[in-house]
PDB file of C-alpha atoms in Angstrom:
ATOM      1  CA  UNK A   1      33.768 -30.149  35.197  1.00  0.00           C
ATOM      2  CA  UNK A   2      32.954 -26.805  34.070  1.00  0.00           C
ATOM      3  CA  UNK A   3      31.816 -25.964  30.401  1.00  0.00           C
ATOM      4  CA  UNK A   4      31.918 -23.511  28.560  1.00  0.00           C
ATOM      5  CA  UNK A   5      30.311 -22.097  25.489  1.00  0.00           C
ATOM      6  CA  UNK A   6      31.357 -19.256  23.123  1.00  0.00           C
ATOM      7  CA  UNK A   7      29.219 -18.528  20.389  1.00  0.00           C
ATOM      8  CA  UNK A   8      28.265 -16.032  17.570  1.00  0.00           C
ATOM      9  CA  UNK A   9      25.737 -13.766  17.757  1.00  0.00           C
ATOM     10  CA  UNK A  10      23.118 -14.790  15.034  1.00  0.00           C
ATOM     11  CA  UNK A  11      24.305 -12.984  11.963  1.00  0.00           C
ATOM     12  CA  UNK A  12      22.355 -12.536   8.809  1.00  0.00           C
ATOM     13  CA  UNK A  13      22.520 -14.843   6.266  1.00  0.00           C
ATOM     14  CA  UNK A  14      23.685 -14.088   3.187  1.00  0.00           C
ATOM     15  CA  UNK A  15      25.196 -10.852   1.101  1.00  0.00           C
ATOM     16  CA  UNK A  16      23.344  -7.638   2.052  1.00  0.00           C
ATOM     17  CA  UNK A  17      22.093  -7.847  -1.948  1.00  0.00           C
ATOM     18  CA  UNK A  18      20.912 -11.556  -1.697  1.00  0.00           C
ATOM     19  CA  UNK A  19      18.956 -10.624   1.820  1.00  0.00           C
ATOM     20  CA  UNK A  20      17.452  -7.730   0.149  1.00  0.00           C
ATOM     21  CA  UNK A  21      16.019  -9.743  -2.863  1.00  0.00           C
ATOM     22  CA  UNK A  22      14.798 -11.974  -0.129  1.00  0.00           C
ATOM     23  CA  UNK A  23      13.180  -9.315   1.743  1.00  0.00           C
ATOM     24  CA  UNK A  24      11.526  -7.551  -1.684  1.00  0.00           C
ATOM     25  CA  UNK A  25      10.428 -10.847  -3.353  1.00  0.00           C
ATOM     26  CA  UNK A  26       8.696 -11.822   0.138  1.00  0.00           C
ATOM     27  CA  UNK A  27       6.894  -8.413  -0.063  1.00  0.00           C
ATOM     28  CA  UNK A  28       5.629  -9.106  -3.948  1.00  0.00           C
ATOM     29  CA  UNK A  29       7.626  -6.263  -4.526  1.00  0.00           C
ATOM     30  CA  UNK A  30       9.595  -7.172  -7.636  1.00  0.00           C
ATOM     31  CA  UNK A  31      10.648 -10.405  -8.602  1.00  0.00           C
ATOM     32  CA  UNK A  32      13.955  -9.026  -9.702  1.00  0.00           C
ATOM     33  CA  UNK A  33      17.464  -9.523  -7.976  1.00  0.00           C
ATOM     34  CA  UNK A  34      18.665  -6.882  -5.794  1.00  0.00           C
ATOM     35  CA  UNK A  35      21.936  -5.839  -8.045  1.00  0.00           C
ATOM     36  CA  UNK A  36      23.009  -2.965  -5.567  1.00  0.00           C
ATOM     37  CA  UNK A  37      21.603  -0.768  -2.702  1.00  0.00           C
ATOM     38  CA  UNK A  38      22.910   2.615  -1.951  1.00  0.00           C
ATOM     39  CA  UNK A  39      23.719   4.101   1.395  1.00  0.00           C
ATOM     40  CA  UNK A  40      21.518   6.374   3.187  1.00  0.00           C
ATOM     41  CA  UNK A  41      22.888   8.712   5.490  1.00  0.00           C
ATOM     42  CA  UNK A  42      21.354  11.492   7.859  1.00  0.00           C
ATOM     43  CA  UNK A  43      19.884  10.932  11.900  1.00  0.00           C
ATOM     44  CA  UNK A  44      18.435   8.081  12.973  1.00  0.00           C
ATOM     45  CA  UNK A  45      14.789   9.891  14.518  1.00  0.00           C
ATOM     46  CA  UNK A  46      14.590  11.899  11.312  1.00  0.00           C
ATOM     47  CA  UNK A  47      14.922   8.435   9.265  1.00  0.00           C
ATOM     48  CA  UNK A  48      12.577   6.817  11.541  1.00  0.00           C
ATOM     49  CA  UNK A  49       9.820   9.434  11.479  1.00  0.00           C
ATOM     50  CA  UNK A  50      10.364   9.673   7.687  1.00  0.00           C
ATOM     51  CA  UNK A  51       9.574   6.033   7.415  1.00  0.00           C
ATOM     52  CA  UNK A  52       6.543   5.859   9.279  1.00  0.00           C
ATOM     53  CA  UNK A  53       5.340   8.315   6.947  1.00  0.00           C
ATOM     54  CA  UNK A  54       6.219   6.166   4.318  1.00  0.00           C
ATOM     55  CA  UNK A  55       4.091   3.263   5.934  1.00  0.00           C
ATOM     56  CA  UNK A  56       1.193   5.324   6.726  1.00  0.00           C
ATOM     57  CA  UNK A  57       1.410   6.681   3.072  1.00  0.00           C
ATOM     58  CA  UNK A  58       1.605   3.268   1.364  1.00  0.00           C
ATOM     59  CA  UNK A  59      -1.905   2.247   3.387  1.00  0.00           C
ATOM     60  CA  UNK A  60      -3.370   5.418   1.816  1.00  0.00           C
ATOM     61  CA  UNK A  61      -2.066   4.237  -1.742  1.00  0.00           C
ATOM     62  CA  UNK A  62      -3.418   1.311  -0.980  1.00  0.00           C
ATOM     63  CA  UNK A  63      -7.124   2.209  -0.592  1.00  0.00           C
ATOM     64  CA  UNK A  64      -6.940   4.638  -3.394  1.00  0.00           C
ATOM     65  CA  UNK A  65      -5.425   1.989  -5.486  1.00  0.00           C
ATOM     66  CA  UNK A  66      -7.919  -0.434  -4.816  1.00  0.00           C
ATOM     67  CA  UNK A  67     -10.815   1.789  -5.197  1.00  0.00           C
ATOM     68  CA  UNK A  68      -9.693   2.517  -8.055  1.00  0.00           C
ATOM     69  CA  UNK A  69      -9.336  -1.117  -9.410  1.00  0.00           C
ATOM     70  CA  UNK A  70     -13.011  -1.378  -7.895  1.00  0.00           C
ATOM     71  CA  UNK A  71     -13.982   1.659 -10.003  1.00  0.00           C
ATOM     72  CA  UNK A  72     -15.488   2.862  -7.269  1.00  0.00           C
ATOM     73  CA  UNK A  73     -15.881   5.959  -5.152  1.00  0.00           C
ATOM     74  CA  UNK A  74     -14.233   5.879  -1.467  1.00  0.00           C
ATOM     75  CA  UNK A  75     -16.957   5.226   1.145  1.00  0.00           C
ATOM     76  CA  UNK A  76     -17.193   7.202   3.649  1.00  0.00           C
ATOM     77  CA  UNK A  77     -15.063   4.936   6.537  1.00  0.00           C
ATOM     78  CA  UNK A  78     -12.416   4.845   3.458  1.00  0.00           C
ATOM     79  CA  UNK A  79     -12.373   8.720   3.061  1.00  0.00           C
ATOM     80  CA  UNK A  80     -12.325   9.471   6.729  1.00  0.00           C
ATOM     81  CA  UNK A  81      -9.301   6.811   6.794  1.00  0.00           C
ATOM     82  CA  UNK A  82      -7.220   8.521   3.889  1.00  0.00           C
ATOM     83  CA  UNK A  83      -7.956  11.637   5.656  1.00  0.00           C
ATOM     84  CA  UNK A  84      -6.620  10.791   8.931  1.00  0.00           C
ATOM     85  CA  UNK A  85      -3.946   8.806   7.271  1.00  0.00           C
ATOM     86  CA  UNK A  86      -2.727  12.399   5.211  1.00  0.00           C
ATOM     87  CA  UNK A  87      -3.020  14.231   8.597  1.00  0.00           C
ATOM     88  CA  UNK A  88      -0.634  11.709  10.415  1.00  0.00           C
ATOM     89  CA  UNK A  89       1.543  11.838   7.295  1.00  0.00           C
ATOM     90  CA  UNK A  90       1.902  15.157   6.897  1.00  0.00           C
ATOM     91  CA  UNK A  91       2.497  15.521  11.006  1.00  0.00           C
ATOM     92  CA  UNK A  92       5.108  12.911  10.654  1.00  0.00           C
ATOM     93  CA  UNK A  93       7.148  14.804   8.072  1.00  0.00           C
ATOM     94  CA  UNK A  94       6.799  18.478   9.086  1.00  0.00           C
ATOM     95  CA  UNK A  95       8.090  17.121  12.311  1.00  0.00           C
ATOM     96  CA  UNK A  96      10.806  15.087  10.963  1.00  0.00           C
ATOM     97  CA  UNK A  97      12.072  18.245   8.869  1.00  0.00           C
ATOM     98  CA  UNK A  98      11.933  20.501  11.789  1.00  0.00           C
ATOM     99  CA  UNK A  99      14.077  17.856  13.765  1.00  0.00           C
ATOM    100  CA  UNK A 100      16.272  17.730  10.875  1.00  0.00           C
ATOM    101  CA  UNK A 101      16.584  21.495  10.116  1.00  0.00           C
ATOM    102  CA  UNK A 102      17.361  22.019  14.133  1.00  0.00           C
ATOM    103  CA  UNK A 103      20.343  19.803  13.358  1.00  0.00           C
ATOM    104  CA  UNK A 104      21.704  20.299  10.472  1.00  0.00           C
ATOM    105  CA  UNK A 105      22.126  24.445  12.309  1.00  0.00           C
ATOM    106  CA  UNK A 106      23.498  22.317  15.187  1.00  0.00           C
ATOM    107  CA  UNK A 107      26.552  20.752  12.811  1.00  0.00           C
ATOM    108  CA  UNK A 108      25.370  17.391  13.840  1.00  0.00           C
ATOM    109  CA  UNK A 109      27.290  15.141  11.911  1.00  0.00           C
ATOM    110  CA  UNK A 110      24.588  12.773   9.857  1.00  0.00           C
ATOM    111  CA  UNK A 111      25.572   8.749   9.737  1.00  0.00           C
ATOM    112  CA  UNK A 112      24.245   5.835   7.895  1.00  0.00           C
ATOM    113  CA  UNK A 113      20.608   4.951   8.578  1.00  0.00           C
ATOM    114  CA  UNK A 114      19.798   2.715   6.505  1.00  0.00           C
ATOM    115  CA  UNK A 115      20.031   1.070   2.897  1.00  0.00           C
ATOM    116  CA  UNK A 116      17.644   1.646   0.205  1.00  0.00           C
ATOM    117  CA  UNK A 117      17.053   0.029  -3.952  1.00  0.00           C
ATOM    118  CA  UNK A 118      14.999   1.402  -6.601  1.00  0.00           C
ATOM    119  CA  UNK A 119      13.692   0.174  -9.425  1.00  0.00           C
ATOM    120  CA  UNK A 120      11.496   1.016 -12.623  1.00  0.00           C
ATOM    121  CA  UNK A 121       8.608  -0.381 -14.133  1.00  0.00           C
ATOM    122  CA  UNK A 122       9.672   0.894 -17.739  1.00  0.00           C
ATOM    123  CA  UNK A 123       6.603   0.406 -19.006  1.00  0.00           C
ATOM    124  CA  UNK A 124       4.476   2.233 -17.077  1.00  0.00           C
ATOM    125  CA  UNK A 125       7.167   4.532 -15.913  1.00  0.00           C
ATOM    126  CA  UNK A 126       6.260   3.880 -12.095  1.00  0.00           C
ATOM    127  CA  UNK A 127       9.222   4.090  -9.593  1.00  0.00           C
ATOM    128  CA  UNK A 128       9.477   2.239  -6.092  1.00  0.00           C
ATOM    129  CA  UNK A 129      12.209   2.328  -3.371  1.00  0.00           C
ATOM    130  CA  UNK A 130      12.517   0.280  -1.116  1.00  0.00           C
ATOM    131  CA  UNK A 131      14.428   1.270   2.377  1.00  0.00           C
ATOM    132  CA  UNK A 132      16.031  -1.206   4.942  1.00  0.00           C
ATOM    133  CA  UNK A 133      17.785  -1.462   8.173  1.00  0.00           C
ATOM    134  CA  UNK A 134      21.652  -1.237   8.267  1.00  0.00           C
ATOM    135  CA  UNK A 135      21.619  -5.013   8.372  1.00  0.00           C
ATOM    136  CA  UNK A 136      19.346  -5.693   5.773  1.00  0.00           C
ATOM    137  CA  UNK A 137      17.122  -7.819   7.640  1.00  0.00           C
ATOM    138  CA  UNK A 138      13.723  -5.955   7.567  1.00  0.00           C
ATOM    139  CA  UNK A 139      12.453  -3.430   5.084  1.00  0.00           C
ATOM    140  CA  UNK A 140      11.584  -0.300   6.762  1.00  0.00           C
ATOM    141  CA  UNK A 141       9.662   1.633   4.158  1.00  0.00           C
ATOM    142  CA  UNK A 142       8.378   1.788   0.678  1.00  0.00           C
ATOM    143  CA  UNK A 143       8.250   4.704  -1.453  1.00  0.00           C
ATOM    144  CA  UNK A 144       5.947   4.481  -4.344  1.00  0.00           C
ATOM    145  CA  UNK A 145       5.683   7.140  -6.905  1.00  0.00           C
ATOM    146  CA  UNK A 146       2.795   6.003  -9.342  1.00  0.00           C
ATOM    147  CA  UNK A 147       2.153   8.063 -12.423  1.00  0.00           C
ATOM    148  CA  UNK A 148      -1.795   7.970 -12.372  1.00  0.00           C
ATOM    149  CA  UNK A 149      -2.392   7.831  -8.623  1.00  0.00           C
TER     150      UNK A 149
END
């Protein structure tokens, strides 16, 4: 007797907006539903060098923020950190827009990247967005633009 077995690939659960919620709620991100996400288009090294910038940018924010909430002055491991963070950063995206200036005068044709939700704090007038994978199963960046940072 022979058997066999035919089955799906796992598949995300979920609409792409429920998964993001999921995804930004698990970060402490916002506690709000995801109500849309917009497409983002262009090539997928660019996207992918652009995001680790993003990463390396939020661990920067991070220290500064918390210094700040310390009311404190960097140290000096901190301030050698943020410094080598903001050279890697700034590496990361002169790179990425050579890479995508050498295409774009090559015609390539962009295509969809990624997905990516924003959202306000109104009160403060802070704006975050939040970037994911195609499939909307892993956030792949967060941009934060913070008034008093």
């Amino acid at each position: 007797m022979t058997a066999v077995l035919i089955g799906c690939a796992d598949r995300p659960q979920g609409t792409p907006t429920e998964r993001a919620t999921a995804l930004v709620k698990a970060k402490n991100l916002s506690q709000y539903p995801v109500v849309s996400l917009d497409s983002v288009y262009g090539y997928k090294d660019v996207h992918a060098s652009n995001m680790a910038a993003l990463n390396l940018q939020w661990k920067a924010d991070s220290i500064i923020i918390n210094q700040r909430a310390q009311k404190r002055l960097l140290n000096p491991k901190e301030r050698d950190e943020v410094s080598s963070l903001s050279k890697s950063i700034f590496a990361l995206r002169k790179d990425a827009a050579r890479v995508e200036m050498k295409y774009r005068l090559e015609n390539r044709k962009r295509e969809l990247v990624g997905l990516r939700y924003a959202f306000a704090d109104s009160l403060v007038g802070n704006m975050t967005t939040v970037y994911f994978d195609t499939d909307v199963t892993k956030i792949t960046g967060v941009e934060r633009n913070i008034n008093d940072l």
